Coordinates of C-alpha atoms in Angstrom, one line a residue:
X1 CA -9.0 18.2 -24.2
X2 CA -5.4 18.4 -24.5
X3 CA -3.3 15.2 -23.5
X4 CA -1.6 17.5 -21.0
X5 CA -4.9 18.5 -19.2
X6 CA -6.1 14.9 -19.4
X7 CA -2.8 13.8 -17.7
X8 CA -3.2 16.6 -14.9
X9 CA -7.0 15.5 -14.3
X10 CA -5.8 11.8 -14.3
X11 CA -3.3 12.5 -11.5
X12 CA -5.8 14.7 -9.7
X13 CA -8.3 11.9 -9.1
X14 CA -5.5 9.3 -8.4
X15 CA -4.1 11.7 -5.6
X16 CA -7.6 11.6 -4.1
X17 CA -7.5 7.8 -4.1
X18 CA -3.8 7.7 -3.0
X19 CA -4.6 10.3 -0.2
X20 CA -7.5 8.1 1.3
X21 CA -5.9 4.9 0.9
X22 CA -2.5 6.0 2.7
X23 CA -4.3 7.4 5.4
X24 CA -6.3 4.2 5.8
X25 CA -3.0 2.3 5.7
X26 CA -1.6 4.5 8.4
X27 CA -4.6 3.8 10.9
X28 CA -5.1 0.2 9.8
X29 CA -1.6 -0.1 11.8
X30 CA -2.4 2.5 14.3
X31 CA -5.8 0.9 15.2
X32 CA -4.3 -2.8 15.1
X33 CA -3.5 -3.1 18.6
X34 CA -6.9 -2.3 19.7
X35 CA -8.9 -4.3 17.1
X36 CA -6.4 -6.7 15.6
X37 CA -7.9 -8.6 12.7
X38 CA -11.4 -7.3 13.7
X39 CA -10.4 -3.9 12.4
X40 CA -11.4 -5.2 8.8
X41 CA -14.9 -5.8 10.4
X42 CA -15.2 -2.4 11.9
X43 CA -14.2 -0.8 8.7
X44 CA -14.0 -3.3 5.8
X45 CA -14.6 -0.8 2.7
X46 CA -10.9 -0.6 1.8
X47 CA -9.8 -4.3 2.5
X48 CA -8.2 -4.0 -1.0
X49 CA -5.7 -1.2 -0.1
X50 CA -2.4 -3.0 -0.9
X51 CA -3.9 -4.6 -4.2
X52 CA -4.9 -0.9 -5.2
X53 CA -1.2 0.3 -4.9
X54 CA -0.1 -2.4 -7.3
X55 CA -3.5 -2.0 -9.6
X56 CA -2.7 1.8 -9.7
X57 CA 1.1 1.2 -10.7
X58 CA -0.1 -1.0 -13.3
X59 CA -2.7 1.3 -14.5
X60 CA -0.2 3.9 -15.5
X61 CA 2.5 1.5 -16.6
X62 CA 4.2 2.2 -19.9
X63 CA 6.3 -0.5 -21.3
X64 CA 10.0 0.5 -22.2
X65 CA 13.2 -1.0 -22.8
X66 CA 14.4 -3.4 -19.7
X67 CA 17.6 -1.2 -19.3
X68 CA 15.9 2.0 -19.0
X69 CA 13.1 0.6 -16.6
X70 CA 15.8 -0.8 -14.4
X71 CA 17.6 2.4 -14.2
X72 CA 14.4 4.6 -13.5
X73 CA 12.6 2.1 -11.1
X74 CA 15.9 1.7 -9.2
X75 CA 16.3 5.4 -8.8
X76 CA 12.6 5.6 -7.6
X77 CA 12.2 2.6 -5.6
X78 CA 15.3 0.9 -4.7
X79 CA 17.0 4.2 -3.8
X80 CA 13.9 4.8 -1.2
X81 CA 14.2 1.3 -0.1
X82 CA 18.0 1.6 0.7
X83 CA 17.6 4.8 2.5
X84 CA 14.8 4.1 4.6
X85 CA 16.0 0.8 5.4
X86 CA 19.3 2.5 6.6
X87 CA 17.1 4.7 8.8
X88 CA 15.2 1.8 9.9
X89 CA 18.2 -0.2 11.0
X90 CA 19.8 2.9 12.8
X91 CA 16.7 3.1 14.7
X92 CA 16.2 -0.6 15.3
X93 CA 19.9 -0.6 16.8
X94 CA 19.0 2.4 19.1
X95 CA 15.9 0.6 20.3
X96 CA 17.7 -2.6 21.1
X97 CA 20.5 -0.4 22.9
X98 CA 18.4 2.1 24.7
X99 CA 14.7 0.7 25.1
X100 CA 15.2 -3.1 25.3
X101 CA 18.5 -3.3 26.5
X102 CA 19.2 -6.4 24.7
X103 CA 21.6 -5.6 21.9
X104 CA 23.6 -9.0 20.7
X105 CA 25.4 -10.0 17.6
X106 CA 22.1 -12.0 16.8
X107 CA 19.9 -9.0 17.1
X108 CA 22.4 -6.8 15.3
X109 CA 23.2 -8.8 12.2
X110 CA 21.3 -12.3 12.1
X111 CA 17.7 -11.0 12.6
X112 CA 17.8 -8.2 10.2
X113 CA 19.5 -10.1 7.6
X114 CA 17.0 -13.0 8.0
X115 CA 14.1 -10.5 7.8
X116 CA 15.4 -9.0 4.9
X117 CA 15.8 -12.3 3.0
X118 CA 12.5 -14.0 4.3
X119 CA 10.4 -10.8 4.6
X120 CA 11.8 -8.6 2.0
X121 CA 12.5 -5.8 4.6
X122 CA 14.4 -5.3 7.9
X123 CA 12.3 -5.7 11.2
X124 CA 11.8 -2.0 12.1
X125 CA 10.3 -0.9 8.8
X126 CA 8.6 -3.9 7.5
X127 CA 6.3 -1.9 5.2
X128 CA 9.3 -1.5 2.8
X129 CA 8.5 -5.1 1.2
X130 CA 6.4 -3.2 -1.3
X131 CA 9.0 -1.0 -2.6
X132 CA 11.2 -4.2 -3.4
X133 CA 8.3 -6.2 -4.6
X134 CA 7.0 -3.4 -7.1
X135 CA 10.5 -3.0 -8.5
X136 CA 10.7 -6.9 -9.3
X137 CA 6.9 -6.8 -10.6
X138 CA 7.8 -4.0 -12.9
X139 CA 10.9 -5.7 -14.3
X140 CA 8.7 -8.8 -15.0
X141 CA 6.2 -6.8 -16.8
X142 CA 8.6 -5.2 -18.9
X143 CA 10.1 -8.4 -20.0
X144 CA 6.7 -10.3 -20.3
X145 CA 4.0 -7.9 -21.3
X146 CA 5.3 -7.9 -25.1
X147 CA 5.1 -11.6 -25.3
X148 CA 1.8 -12.3 -23.2
X149 CA -1.6 -10.7 -22.8
X150 CA -1.9 -8.9 -19.5
X151 CA -5.0 -10.6 -18.4
X152 CA -3.3 -13.8 -18.7
X153 CA -0.2 -12.6 -16.8
X154 CA -2.5 -11.4 -14.1
X155 CA -4.1 -14.7 -13.9
X156 CA -0.8 -16.7 -13.9
X157 CA 0.5 -14.4 -11.2
X158 CA -2.8 -15.4 -9.0
X159 CA -2.5 -19.0 -9.6
X160 CA 1.4 -19.0 -8.5
X161 CA 0.2 -17.1 -5.5
X162 CA -2.4 -19.6 -4.7
X163 CA 0.0 -22.5 -5.0
X164 CA 2.7 -20.8 -2.6
X165 CA 0.0 -20.0 -0.2
X166 CA -1.5 -23.5 0.1
X167 CA 2.0 -25.0 0.0
X168 CA 2.9 -22.9 3.0
X169 CA 4.0 -19.3 2.0
X170 CA 5.7 -18.8 5.2
X171 CA 8.6 -21.1 4.2
X172 CA 9.0 -19.0 1.1
X173 CA 10.8 -15.6 0.7
X174 CA 8.0 -13.2 1.0
X175 CA 9.3 -11.3 -2.2
X176 CA 8.6 -14.2 -4.1
X177 CA 5.2 -14.7 -2.8
X178 CA 4.3 -11.1 -2.8
X179 CA 5.7 -10.6 -6.4
X180 CA 3.3 -13.4 -7.5
X181 CA 0.1 -11.6 -6.2
X182 CA 1.5 -8.1 -6.9
X183 CA 2.0 -9.2 -10.5
X184 CA -1.6 -10.4 -10.7
X185 CA -3.1 -6.7 -9.5
X186 CA -0.4 -4.9 -11.4
X187 CA -1.1 -6.8 -14.8
X188 CA -4.8 -6.6 -14.2
X189 CA -4.7 -2.9 -13.6
X190 CA -2.6 -2.4 -16.9
X191 CA -5.3 -4.4 -18.9
X192 CA -8.2 -2.7 -17.2
X193 CA -7.1 0.9 -18.2
X194 CA -9.3 0.7 -21.3
X195 CA -12.3 -0.8 -19.8
X196 CA -12.5 0.6 -16.3
X197 CA -15.0 3.2 -17.0
X198 CA -17.3 0.9 -19.0
X199 CA -20.9 1.0 -17.3
X200 CA -21.2 -2.6 -17.1
X201 CA -17.7 -3.1 -15.8
X202 CA -18.6 -1.0 -13.2
X203 CA -21.9 -2.3 -12.4
X204 CA -20.6 -6.1 -12.2
X205 CA -17.7 -4.9 -10.1
X206 CA -20.1 -3.1 -7.7
X207 CA -22.3 -6.3 -7.3
X208 CA -19.3 -8.5 -6.7
X209 CA -18.1 -6.0 -4.0
X210 CA -21.3 -5.9 -2.3
X211 CA -21.9 -9.4 -2.3
X212 CA -18.5 -9.8 -0.7
X213 CA -19.5 -7.5 2.1
X214 CA -23.1 -9.3 2.4
X215 CA -21.9 -12.8 2.3
X216 CA -18.3 -13.0 3.6
X217 CA -16.3 -12.4 6.4
X218 CA -13.8 -9.6 5.2
X219 CA -10.9 -10.7 7.5
X220 CA -11.2 -14.3 6.0
X221 CA -11.0 -12.9 2.6
X222 CA -8.0 -10.7 3.4
X223 CA -4.9 -12.4 2.2
X224 CA -2.9 -12.2 5.5
X225 CA -5.4 -14.6 7.4
X226 CA -3.0 -17.8 7.8
X227 CA -5.8 -20.0 8.5
X228 CA -8.2 -18.9 5.9
X229 CA -9.9 -21.5 4.0
X230 CA -9.0 -21.9 0.4
X231 CA -12.0 -20.4 -1.2
X232 CA -11.7 -17.3 1.0
X233 CA -8.1 -16.8 -0.2
X234 CA -9.2 -17.5 -3.9
X235 CA -12.2 -15.0 -3.4
X236 CA -9.3 -12.2 -2.3
X237 CA -8.3 -11.8 -6.1
X238 CA -11.7 -11.1 -8.0
X239 CA -13.2 -9.1 -5.0
X240 CA -10.0 -6.9 -4.8
X241 CA -10.2 -6.3 -8.4
X242 CA -13.6 -5.3 -8.2
X243 CA -12.9 -3.1 -5.4
X244 CA -10.2 -1.3 -7.3
X245 CA -12.4 -0.6 -10.2
X246 CA -15.3 0.9 -8.0
X247 CA -12.8 2.8 -6.0
X248 CA -11.3 4.6 -8.8
X249 CA -14.4 5.5 -10.4
X250 CA -15.6 6.8 -7.2
X251 CA -12.5 9.0 -7.0
X252 CA -13.3 10.3 -10.6
X253 CA -17.1 11.1 -9.3
X254 CA -15.6 12.9 -6.4
X255 CA -13.2 14.9 -8.6
X256 CA -16.1 15.9 -11.0
X257 CA -18.4 16.8 -7.9
X258 CA -15.3 19.0 -6.6
X259 CA -15.1 20.8 -9.9
X260 CA -18.9 21.4 -10.1
X261 CA -18.8 22.8 -6.4
X262 CA -15.8 25.0 -6.7
X263 CA -18.1 27.2 -9.1
X264 CA -20.2 27.9 -5.9
X265 CA -17.9 27.5 -3.0
X266 CA -14.6 28.8 -4.6
X267 CA -12.6 26.1 -2.8
X268 CA -11.1 22.9 -3.5
X269 CA -12.8 20.3 -0.8
X270 CA -10.2 17.6 -1.4
X271 CA -7.0 19.7 -1.5
X272 CA -5.6 18.3 1.6
X273 CA -6.5 14.7 0.5
X274 CA -4.6 15.5 -2.6
X275 CA -1.7 16.7 -0.8
X276 CA -1.4 13.7 1.0
X277 CA -1.7 11.7 -2.1
X278 CA 1.1 13.5 -3.9
X279 CA 3.1 12.5 -0.9
X280 CA 1.9 8.9 -0.4
X281 CA 5.5 7.5 -0.9
X282 CA 6.9 9.6 1.9
X283 CA 3.9 8.7 4.2
X284 CA 4.4 5.2 3.2
X285 CA 8.1 4.7 3.8
X286 CA 8.2 6.6 6.9
X287 CA 5.0 5.6 8.9
X288 CA 5.9 2.0 10.2
X289 CA 9.0 3.2 11.8
X290 CA 7.1 5.8 13.7
X291 CA 4.3 3.4 14.5
X292 CA 6.6 0.6 15.7
X293 CA 8.6 2.9 18.0
X294 CA 5.9 4.7 19.6
X295 CA 3.8 1.6 20.4
X296 CA 7.1 -0.1 21.7
X297 CA 7.5 3.0 24.0
X298 CA 3.8 3.0 25.1
X299 CA 4.1 -0.7 25.6
X300 CA 6.9 -0.1 28.1
X301 CA 6.0 2.8 29.9
X302 CA 2.0 3.0 29.7
X303 CA 1.0 -0.5 29.0
X304 CA -2.7 0.5 29.6
X305 CA -2.7 2.9 26.6
X306 CA -1.3 0.3 24.2
X307 CA -4.6 -1.0 23.1
X308 CA -6.6 2.1 23.7
X309 CA -7.4 5.3 22.2
X310 CA -4.7 7.2 24.0
X311 CA -2.2 5.0 22.1
X312 CA -4.1 6.1 18.7
X313 CA -4.0 9.8 19.7
X314 CA -0.1 9.5 20.5
X315 CA 0.6 7.7 17.1
X316 CA -1.5 10.5 15.4
X317 CA 0.5 13.3 16.9
X318 CA 3.7 11.5 16.0
X319 CA 2.4 11.0 12.4
X320 CA 1.5 14.5 12.0
X321 CA 4.3 16.2 13.7
X322 CA 7.0 14.1 11.9
X323 CA 5.5 13.0 8.3
X324 CA 3.7 16.0 7.8
X325 CA 6.8 18.2 8.6
X326 CA 8.9 16.0 6.4
X327 CA 6.6 16.4 3.4
X328 CA 6.5 20.2 3.9
X329 CA 10.3 20.1 3.9
X330 CA 10.4 18.2 0.9
X331 CA 7.9 20.6 -0.8
X332 CA 10.3 23.5 0.1
X333 CA 13.4 21.9 -1.4
X334 CA 11.8 21.0 -4.4
X335 CA 10.5 24.4 -4.8
X336 CA 14.2 25.7 -4.3
X337 CA 15.2 23.5 -7.1
X338 CA 12.5 24.6 -9.5
X339 CA 13.7 28.1 -8.9

């Protein structure tokens, strides 16, 4: 098999994984008003969704010069961060003018700047912390990986994150904290690309994951639980890594099954999921603004719907009508450039 066909296949199964993960992320937020943290008990199987995005980036990481890396990642990550932060800020201001009627100098300037410094993003698009963190993580990896084994880099990242968490991460700028644990999963993803398909690695990872579901409370393992015991937080790292390994191999198996079934049914079962996966960045950067505005509107005008299925239905319609339309527009523009 040529390197080109290998790359196509790699991207194909990764698109399946990214598609499923980004849909889950959208509905993790959409269902949160109904279930709050219990959503991870209702659907625990993808509790490692944010580690997976770092792991995936590390998996396909290729060391290059720091100058080249900064230029490329700034164009891909920081540009999106700046554009969608600006969009989020405009919508944030409009909400405080027309929805909350409480615009002040504090709300207009102090709150967004404080949120950007401490949280790594502005209030109405909190999800953008990931882009800023991933940019920092990638530059650290460029600088450190030639000098340090990637597995050790992952362990160091986890140790630093644990120290910050137990000292009280809420008093630490979030980008510092998220960079530490993001670096852990990124570096492990980079290190595991040689071993991820090893049978014993898959078996051990599956056992770790199944034991996690059997003997732990998933919301307690998930890192954002402020009151979690130290052993639950530490457990988040090996269980998430195991989850990423199992998940990637399941995506490979699904892709192989799709190829075999294509011979009989002459259609691609996962085409819609792959399409979403290819546009996962657009879904990610746009979804939180939509989620926040829609639920603020529901909370103000139809409070009874806020924590009900009516709210989930409305947010689904908003996701489809806005994000899907935006992705189709991007496809059309890209095809125009290709011509």
